[in-house]
PDB file of C-alpha atoms in Angstrom:
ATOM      1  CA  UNK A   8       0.000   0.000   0.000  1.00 39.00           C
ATOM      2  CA  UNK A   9       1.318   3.548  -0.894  1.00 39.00           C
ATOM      3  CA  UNK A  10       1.900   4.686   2.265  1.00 46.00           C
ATOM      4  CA  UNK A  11       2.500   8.508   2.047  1.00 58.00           C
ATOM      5  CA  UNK A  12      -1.271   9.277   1.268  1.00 78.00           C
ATOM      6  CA  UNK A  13      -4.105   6.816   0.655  1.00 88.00           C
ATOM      7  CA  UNK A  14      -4.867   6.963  -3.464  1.00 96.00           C
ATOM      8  CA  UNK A  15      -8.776   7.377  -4.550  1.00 97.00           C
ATOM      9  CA  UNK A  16      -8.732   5.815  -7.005  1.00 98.00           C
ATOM     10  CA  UNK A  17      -7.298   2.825  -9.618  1.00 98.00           C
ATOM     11  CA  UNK A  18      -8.967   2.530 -13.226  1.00 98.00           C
ATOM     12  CA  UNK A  19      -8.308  -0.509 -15.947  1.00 98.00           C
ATOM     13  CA  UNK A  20      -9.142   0.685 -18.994  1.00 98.00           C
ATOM     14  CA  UNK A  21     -11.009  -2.052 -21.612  1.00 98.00           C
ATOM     15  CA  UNK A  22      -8.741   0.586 -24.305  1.00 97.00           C
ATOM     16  CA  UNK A  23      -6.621   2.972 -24.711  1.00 96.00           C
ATOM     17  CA  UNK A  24      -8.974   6.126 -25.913  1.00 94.00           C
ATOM     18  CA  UNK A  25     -11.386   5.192 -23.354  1.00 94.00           C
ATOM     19  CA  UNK A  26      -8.667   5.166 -20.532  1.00 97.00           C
ATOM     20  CA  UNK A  27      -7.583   8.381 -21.780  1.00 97.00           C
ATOM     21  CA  UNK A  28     -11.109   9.893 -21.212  1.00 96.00           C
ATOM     22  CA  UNK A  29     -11.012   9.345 -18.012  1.00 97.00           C
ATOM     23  CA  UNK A  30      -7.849  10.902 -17.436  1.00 97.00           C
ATOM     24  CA  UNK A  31      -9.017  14.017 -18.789  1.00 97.00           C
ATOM     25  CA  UNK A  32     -12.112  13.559 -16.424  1.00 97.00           C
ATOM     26  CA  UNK A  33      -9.722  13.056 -13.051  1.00 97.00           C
ATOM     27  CA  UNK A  34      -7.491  15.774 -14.630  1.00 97.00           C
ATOM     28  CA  UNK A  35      -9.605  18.704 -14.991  1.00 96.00           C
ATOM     29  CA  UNK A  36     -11.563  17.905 -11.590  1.00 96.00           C
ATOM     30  CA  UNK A  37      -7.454  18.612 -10.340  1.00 96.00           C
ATOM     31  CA  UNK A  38      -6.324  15.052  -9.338  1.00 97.00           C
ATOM     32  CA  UNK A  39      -2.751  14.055 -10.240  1.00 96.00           C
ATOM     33  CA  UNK A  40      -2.877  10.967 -12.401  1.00 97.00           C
ATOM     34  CA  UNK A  41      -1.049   8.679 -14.287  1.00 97.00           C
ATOM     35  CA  UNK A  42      -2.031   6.568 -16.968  1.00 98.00           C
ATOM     36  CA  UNK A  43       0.439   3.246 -17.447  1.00 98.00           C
ATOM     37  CA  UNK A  44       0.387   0.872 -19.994  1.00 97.00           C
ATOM     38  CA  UNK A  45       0.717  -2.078 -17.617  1.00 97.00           C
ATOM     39  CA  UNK A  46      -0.332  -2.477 -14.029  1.00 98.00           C
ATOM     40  CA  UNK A  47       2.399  -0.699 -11.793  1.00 97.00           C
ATOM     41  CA  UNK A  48       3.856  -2.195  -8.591  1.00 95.00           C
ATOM     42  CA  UNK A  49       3.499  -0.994  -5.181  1.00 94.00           C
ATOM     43  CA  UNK A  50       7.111  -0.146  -5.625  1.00 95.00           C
ATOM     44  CA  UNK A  51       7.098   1.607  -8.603  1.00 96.00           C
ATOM     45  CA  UNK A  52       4.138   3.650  -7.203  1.00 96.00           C
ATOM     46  CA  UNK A  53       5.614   4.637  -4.531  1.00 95.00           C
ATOM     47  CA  UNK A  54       8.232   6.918  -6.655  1.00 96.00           C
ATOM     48  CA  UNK A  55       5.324   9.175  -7.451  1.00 96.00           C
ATOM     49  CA  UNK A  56       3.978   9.923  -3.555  1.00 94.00           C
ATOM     50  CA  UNK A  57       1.848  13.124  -4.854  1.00 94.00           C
ATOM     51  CA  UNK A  58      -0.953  10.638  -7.162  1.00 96.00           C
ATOM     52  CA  UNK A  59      -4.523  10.905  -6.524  1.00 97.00           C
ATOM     53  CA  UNK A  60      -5.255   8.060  -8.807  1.00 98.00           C
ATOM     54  CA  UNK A  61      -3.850   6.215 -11.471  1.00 98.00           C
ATOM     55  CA  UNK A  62      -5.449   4.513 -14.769  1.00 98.00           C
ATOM     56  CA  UNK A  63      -3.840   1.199 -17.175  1.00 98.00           C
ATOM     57  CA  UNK A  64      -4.495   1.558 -20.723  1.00 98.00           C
ATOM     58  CA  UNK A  65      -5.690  -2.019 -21.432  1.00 98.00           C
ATOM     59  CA  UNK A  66      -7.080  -3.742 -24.391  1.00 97.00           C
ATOM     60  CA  UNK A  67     -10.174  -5.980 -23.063  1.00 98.00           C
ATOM     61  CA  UNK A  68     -12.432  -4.740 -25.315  1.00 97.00           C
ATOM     62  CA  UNK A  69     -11.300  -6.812 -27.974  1.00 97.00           C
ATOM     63  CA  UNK A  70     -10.638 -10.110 -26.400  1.00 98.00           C
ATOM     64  CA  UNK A  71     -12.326 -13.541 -25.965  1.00 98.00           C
ATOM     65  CA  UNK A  72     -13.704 -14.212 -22.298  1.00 98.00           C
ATOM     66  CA  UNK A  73     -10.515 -16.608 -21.590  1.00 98.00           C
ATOM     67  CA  UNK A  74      -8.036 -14.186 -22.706  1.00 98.00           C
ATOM     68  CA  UNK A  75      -9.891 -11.337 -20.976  1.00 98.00           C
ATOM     69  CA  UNK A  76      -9.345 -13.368 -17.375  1.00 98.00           C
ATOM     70  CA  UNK A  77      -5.885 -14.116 -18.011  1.00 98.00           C
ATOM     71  CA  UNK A  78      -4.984 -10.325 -18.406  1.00 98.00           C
ATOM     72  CA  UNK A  79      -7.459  -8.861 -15.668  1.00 98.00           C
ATOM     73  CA  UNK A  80      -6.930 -11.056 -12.661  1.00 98.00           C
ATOM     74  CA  UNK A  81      -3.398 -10.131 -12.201  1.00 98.00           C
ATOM     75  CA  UNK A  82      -3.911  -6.723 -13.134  1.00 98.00           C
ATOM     76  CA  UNK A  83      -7.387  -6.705 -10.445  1.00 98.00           C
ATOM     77  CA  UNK A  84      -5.204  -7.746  -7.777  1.00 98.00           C
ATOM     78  CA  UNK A  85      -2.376  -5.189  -8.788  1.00 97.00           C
ATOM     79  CA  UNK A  86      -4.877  -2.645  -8.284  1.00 98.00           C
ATOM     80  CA  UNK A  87      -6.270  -4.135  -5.186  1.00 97.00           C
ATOM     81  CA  UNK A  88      -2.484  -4.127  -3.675  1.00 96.00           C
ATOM     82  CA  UNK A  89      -2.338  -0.028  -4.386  1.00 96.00           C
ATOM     83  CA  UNK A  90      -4.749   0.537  -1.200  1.00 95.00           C
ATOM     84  CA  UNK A  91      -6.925   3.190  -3.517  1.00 97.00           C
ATOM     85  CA  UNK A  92     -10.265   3.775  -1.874  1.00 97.00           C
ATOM     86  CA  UNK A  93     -12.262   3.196  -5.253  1.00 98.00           C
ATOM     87  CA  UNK A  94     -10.804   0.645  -8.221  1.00 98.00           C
ATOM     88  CA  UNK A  95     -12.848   1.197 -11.691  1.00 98.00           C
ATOM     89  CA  UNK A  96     -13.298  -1.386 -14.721  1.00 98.00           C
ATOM     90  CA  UNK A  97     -13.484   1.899 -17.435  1.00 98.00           C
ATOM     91  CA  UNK A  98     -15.894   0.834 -20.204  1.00 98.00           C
ATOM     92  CA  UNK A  99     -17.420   2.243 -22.920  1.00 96.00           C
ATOM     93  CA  UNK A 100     -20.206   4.842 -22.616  1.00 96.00           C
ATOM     94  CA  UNK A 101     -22.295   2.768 -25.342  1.00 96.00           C
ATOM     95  CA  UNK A 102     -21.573  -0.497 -23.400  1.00 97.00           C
ATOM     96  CA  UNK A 103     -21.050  -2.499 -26.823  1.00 93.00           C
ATOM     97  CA  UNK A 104     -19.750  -5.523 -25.389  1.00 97.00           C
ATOM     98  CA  UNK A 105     -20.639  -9.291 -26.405  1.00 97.00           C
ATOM     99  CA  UNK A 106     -20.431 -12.841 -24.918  1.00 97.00           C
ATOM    100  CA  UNK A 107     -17.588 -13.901 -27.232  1.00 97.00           C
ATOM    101  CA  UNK A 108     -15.776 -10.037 -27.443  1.00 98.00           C
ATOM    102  CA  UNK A 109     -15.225  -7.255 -24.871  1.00 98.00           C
ATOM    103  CA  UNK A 110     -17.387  -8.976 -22.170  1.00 98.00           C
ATOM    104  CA  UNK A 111     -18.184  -6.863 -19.496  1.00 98.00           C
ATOM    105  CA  UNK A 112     -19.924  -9.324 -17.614  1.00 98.00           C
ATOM    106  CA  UNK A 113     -17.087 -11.598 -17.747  1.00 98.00           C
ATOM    107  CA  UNK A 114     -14.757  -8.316 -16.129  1.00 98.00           C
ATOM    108  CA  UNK A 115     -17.543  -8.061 -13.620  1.00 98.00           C
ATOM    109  CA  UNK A 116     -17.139 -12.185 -12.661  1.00 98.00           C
ATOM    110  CA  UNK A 117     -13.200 -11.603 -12.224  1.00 98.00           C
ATOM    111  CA  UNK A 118     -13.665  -8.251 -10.280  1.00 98.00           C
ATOM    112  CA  UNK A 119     -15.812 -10.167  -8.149  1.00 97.00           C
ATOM    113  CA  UNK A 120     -13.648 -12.799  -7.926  1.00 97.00           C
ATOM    114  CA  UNK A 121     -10.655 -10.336  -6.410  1.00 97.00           C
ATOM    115  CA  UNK A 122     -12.545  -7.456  -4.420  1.00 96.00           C
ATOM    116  CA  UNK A 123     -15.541  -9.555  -2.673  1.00 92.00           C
ATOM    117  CA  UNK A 124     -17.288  -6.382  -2.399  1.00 88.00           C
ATOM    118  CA  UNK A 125     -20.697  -7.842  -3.146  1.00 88.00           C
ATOM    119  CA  UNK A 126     -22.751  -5.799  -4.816  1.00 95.00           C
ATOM    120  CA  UNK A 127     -21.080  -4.439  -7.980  1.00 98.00           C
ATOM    121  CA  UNK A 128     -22.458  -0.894  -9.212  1.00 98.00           C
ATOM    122  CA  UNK A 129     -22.541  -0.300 -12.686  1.00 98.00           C
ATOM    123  CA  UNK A 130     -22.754   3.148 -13.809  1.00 98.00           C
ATOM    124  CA  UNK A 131     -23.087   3.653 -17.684  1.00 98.00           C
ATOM    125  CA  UNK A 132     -24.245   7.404 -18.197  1.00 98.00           C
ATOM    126  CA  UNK A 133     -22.207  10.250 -18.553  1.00 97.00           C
ATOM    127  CA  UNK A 134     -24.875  13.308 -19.468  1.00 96.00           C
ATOM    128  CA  UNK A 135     -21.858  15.620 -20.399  1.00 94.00           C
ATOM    129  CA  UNK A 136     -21.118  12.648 -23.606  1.00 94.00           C
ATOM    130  CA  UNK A 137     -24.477  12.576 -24.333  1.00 95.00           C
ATOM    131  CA  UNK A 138     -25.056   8.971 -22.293  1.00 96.00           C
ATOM    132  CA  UNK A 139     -28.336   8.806 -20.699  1.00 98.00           C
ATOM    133  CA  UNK A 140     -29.765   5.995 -18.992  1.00 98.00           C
ATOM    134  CA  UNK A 141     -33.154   5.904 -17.941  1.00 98.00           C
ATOM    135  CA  UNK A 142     -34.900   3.341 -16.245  1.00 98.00           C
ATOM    136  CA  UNK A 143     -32.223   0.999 -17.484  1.00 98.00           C
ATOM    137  CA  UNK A 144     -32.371   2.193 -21.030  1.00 98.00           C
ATOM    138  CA  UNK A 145     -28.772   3.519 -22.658  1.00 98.00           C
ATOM    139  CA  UNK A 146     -29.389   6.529 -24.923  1.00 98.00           C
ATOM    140  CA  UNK A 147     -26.713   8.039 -27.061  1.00 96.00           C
ATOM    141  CA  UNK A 148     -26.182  11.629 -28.699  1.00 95.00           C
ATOM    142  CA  UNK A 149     -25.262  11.134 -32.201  1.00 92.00           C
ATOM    143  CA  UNK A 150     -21.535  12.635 -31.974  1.00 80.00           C
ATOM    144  CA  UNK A 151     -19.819  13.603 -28.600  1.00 74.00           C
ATOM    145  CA  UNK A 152     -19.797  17.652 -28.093  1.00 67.00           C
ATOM    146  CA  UNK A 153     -22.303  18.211 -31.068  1.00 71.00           C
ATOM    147  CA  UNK A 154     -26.224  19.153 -31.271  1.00 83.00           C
ATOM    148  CA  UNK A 155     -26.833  15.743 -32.582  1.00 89.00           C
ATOM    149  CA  UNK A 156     -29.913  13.666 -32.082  1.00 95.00           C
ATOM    150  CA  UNK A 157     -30.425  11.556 -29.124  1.00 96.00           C
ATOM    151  CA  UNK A 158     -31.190   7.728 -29.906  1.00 97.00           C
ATOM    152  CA  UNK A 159     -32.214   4.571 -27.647  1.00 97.00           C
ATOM    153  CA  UNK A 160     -29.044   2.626 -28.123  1.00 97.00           C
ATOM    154  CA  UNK A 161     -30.491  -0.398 -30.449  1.00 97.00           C
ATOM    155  CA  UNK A 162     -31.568   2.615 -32.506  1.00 97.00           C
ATOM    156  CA  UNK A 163     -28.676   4.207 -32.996  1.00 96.00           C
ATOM    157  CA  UNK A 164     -27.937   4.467 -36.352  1.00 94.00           C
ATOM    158  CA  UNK A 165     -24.015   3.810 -35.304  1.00 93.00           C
ATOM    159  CA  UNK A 166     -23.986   1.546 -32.333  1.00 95.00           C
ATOM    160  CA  UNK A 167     -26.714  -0.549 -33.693  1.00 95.00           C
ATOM    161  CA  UNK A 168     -24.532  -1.566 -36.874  1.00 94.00           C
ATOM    162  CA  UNK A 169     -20.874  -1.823 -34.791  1.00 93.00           C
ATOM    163  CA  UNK A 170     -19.028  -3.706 -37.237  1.00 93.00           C
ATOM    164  CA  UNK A 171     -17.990  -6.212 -34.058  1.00 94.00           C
ATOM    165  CA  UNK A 172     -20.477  -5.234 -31.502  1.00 95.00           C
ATOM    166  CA  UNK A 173     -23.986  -4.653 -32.523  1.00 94.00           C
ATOM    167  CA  UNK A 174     -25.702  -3.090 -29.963  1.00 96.00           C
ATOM    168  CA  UNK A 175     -29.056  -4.467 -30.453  1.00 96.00           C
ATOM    169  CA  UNK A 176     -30.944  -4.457 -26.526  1.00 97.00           C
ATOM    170  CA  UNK A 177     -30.817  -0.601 -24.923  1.00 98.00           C
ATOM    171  CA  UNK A 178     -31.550  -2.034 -21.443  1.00 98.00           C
ATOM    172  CA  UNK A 179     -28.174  -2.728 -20.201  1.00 98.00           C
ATOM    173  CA  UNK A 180     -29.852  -5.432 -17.674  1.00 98.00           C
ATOM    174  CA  UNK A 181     -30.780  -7.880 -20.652  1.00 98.00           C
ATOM    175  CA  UNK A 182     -27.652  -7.335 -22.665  1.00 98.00           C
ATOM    176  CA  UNK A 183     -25.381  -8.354 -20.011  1.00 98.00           C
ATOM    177  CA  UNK A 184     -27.615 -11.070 -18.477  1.00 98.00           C
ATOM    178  CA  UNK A 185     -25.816 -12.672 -22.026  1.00 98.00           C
ATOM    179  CA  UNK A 186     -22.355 -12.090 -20.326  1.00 98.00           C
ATOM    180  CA  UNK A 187     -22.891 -13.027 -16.420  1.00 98.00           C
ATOM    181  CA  UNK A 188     -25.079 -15.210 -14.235  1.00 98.00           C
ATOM    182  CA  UNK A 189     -25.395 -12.427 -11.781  1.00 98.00           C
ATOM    183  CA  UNK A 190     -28.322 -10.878 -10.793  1.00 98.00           C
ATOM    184  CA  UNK A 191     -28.817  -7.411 -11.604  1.00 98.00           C
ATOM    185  CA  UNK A 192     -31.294  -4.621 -10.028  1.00 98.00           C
ATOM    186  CA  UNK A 193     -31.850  -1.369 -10.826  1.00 98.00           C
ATOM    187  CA  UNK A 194     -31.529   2.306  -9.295  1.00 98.00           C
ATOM    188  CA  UNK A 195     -33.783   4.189 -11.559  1.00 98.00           C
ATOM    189  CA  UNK A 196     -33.712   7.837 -12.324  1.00 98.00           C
ATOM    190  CA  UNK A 197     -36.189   8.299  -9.424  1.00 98.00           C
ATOM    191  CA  UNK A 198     -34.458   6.402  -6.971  1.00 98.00           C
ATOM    192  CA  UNK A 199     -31.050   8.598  -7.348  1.00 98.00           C
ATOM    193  CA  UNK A 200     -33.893  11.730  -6.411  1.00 97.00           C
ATOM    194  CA  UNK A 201     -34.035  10.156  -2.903  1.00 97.00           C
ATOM    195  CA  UNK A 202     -32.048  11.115  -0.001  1.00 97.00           C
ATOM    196  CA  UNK A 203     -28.551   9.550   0.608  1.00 97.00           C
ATOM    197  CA  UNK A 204     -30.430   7.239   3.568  1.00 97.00           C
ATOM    198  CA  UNK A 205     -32.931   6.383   1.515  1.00 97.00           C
ATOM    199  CA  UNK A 206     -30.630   5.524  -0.929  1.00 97.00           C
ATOM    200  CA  UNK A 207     -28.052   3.556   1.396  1.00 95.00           C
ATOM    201  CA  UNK A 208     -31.389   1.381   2.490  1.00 96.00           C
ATOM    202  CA  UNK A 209     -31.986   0.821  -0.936  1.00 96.00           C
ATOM    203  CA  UNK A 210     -28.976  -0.673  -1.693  1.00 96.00           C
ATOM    204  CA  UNK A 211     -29.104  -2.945   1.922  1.00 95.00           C
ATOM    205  CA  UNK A 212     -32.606  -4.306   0.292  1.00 96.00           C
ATOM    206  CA  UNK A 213     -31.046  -5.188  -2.557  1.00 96.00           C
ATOM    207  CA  UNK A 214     -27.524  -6.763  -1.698  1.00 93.00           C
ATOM    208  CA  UNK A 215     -29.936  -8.812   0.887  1.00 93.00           C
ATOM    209  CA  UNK A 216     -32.259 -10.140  -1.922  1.00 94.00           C
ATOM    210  CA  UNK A 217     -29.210 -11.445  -3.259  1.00 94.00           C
ATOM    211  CA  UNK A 218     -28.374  -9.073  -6.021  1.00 96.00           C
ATOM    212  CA  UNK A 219     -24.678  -8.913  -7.556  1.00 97.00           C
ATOM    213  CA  UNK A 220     -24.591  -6.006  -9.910  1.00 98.00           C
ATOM    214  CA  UNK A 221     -26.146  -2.593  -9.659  1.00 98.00           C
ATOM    215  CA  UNK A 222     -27.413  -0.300 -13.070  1.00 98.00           C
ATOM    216  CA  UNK A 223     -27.560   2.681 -11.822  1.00 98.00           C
ATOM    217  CA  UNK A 224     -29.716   5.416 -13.955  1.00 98.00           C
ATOM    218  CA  UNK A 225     -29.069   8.941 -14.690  1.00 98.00           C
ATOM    219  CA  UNK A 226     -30.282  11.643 -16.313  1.00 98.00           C
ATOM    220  CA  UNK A 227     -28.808  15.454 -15.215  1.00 97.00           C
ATOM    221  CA  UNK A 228     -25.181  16.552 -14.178  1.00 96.00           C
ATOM    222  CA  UNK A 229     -26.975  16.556 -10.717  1.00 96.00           C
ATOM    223  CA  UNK A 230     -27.587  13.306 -10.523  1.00 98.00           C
ATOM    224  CA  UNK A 231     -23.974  12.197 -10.609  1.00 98.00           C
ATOM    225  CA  UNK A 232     -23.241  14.397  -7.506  1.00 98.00           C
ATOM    226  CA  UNK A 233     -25.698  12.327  -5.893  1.00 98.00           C
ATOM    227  CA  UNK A 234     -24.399   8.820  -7.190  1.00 98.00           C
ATOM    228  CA  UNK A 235     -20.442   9.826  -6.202  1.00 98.00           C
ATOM    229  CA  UNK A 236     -21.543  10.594  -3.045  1.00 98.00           C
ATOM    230  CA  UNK A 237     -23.166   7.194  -2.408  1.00 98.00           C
ATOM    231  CA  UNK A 238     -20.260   5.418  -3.981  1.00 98.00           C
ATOM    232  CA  UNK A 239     -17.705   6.911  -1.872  1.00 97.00           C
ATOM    233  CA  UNK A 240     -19.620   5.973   1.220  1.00 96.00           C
ATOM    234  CA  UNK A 241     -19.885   2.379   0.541  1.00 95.00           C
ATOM    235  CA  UNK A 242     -16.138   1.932   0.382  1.00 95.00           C
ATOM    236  CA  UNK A 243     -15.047  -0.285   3.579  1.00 91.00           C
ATOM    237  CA  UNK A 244     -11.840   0.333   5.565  1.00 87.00           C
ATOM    238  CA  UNK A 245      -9.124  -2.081   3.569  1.00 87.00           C
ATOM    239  CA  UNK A 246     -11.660  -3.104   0.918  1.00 92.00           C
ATOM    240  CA  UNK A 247     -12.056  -0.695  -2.142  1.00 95.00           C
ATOM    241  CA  UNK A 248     -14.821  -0.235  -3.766  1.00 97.00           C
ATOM    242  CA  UNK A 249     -15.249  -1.898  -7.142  1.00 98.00           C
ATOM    243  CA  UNK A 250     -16.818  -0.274  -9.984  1.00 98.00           C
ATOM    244  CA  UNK A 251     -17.827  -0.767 -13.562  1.00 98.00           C
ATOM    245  CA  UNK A 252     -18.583   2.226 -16.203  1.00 98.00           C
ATOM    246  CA  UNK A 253     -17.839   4.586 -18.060  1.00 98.00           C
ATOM    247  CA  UNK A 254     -15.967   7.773 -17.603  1.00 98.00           C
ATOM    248  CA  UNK A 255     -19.145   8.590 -15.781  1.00 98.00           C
ATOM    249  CA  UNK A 256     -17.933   6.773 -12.705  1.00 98.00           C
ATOM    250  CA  UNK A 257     -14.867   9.557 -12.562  1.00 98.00           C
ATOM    251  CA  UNK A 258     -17.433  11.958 -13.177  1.00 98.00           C
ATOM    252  CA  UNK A 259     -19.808  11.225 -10.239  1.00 98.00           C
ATOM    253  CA  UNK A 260     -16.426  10.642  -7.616  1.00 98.00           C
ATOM    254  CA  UNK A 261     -14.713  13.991  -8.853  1.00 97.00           C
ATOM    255  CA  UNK A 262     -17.899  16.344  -8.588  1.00 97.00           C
ATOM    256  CA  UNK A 263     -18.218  14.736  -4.541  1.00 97.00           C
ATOM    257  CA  UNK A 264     -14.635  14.813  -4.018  1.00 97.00           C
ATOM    258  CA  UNK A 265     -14.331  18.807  -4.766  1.00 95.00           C
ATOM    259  CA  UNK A 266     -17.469  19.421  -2.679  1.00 94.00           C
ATOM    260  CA  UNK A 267     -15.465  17.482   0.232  1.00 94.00           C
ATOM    261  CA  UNK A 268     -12.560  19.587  -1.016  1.00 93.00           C
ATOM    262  CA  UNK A 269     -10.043  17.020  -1.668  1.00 91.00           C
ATOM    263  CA  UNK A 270      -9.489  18.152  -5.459  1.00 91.00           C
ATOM    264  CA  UNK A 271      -9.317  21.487  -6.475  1.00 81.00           C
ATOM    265  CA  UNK A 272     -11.207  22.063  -9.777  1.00 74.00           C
ATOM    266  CA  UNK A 273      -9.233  23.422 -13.025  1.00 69.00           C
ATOM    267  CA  UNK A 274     -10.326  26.544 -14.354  1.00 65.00           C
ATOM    268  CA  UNK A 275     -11.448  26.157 -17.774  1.00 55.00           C
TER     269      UNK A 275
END
């Protein structure tokens, strides 16, 4: 464990643009990352004491299932040994994934496998990219930073026809029930309206009915402020929390994590 000041986070990146998005996320909310190219040791993190998180540039997203587990449970348990307070499986913001290529449920099994957190949350949107999930339904802006038109995901005139990954289901429960046994549930837009209690109760109901994985919906910039704020407090002392999402996960922690002051915005 880095011992000069806890880290809040470790991402593994399912690519290289994607990891890259996520530094720019951590970046401009005034964390000091760095993004390696293979899972760093304790030892070589501790020759950069002033990180607030760190990402690996992987390449998941186009492997088979087997090949996927051979690279991530190393690099899960590298992650594990850094002693961050969050660890992040960085995905996609359109989630195209498949059984045989990219699986995200089979990242989720692995993750599982190392950080024994329980109840996985899964947190696709990112309303700044034009990601929008409602009611467990991914939407999609045609183009990222234009005015184009917003599409239900196995509409979308682009990641409907991906050349490798067709996305043809928009709710993100049914297309990865194709990837994992687990059992998902669902915080819908209204839930993340609810106070943080009522939220932390929700999520005791459902890790006691046996749920695995999480889908967490939203909508507005607000609602990430909300859904940071609940993921930081389910971290455990010694056990970080284990995500899976899109830059949208950096997102939610950054916006709490300047309200709690412990990164200092950029200026834009």
């Amino acid at each position: 464990m880095v011992e000069d000041k806890q880290l809040l986070l470790a991402y593994y990146g399912d690519d290289f643009t994607g990891s890259t998005d996520a530094l720019e996320v951590l970046t401009s909310a005034g964390a000091s990352v760095m993004l390696f190219i293979e899972p760093p040791t304790v030892k070589q993190l501790a020759n950069y004491p002033q990180l607030d998180a760190y990402g690996v540039a992987g390449m998941t997203r186009s492997m088979n299932p087997a090949d996927m587990e051979k690279v991530l449970l190393p690099a899960f348990t590298a992650l594990k040994q850094s002693g961050a307070r969050h660890v992040h499986y960085k995905v996609c913001s359109t989630f195209d994934s498949s059984p045989k290529v990219g699986s995200i449920g089979k990242a989720i099994d692995v993750g599982t496998a190392v950080f024994k957190n329980g109840l996985v949350p899964l947190l696709v949107a990112a309303p700044s990219l034009g990601r929008y999930c409602v009611f467990g339904n991914l939407f999609a802006k045609m183009g990222i930073g234009s005015n184009g038109s917003i599409y239900r995901l196995d509409r979308h005139p682009s990641m409907s026809k991906h050349p490798v990954t067709p996305m043809d289901e928009s709710d993100l429960r049914l297309h990865l029930s194709k990837q994992t046994t687990k059992k998902i549930a669902l915080l819908d837009v209204l839930d993340i309206e609810k106070s943080q209690h009522e939220l932390s109760l929700l999520l005791v109901d459902l890790a006691t009915i046996k749920n695995e994985i999480v889908l967490i919906d939203a909508l507005h910039q607000h609602h990430l402020f909300a859904i940071g704020k609940m993921l930081d407090r389910q971290v455990k002392p010694f056990l970080p929390l284990f995500s899976v999402g899109s830059s949208g996960v950096e997102m939610a922690l950054s916006k709490y994590w300047s309200k709690k002051q412990l990164l200092q915005p950029v200026e834009q």
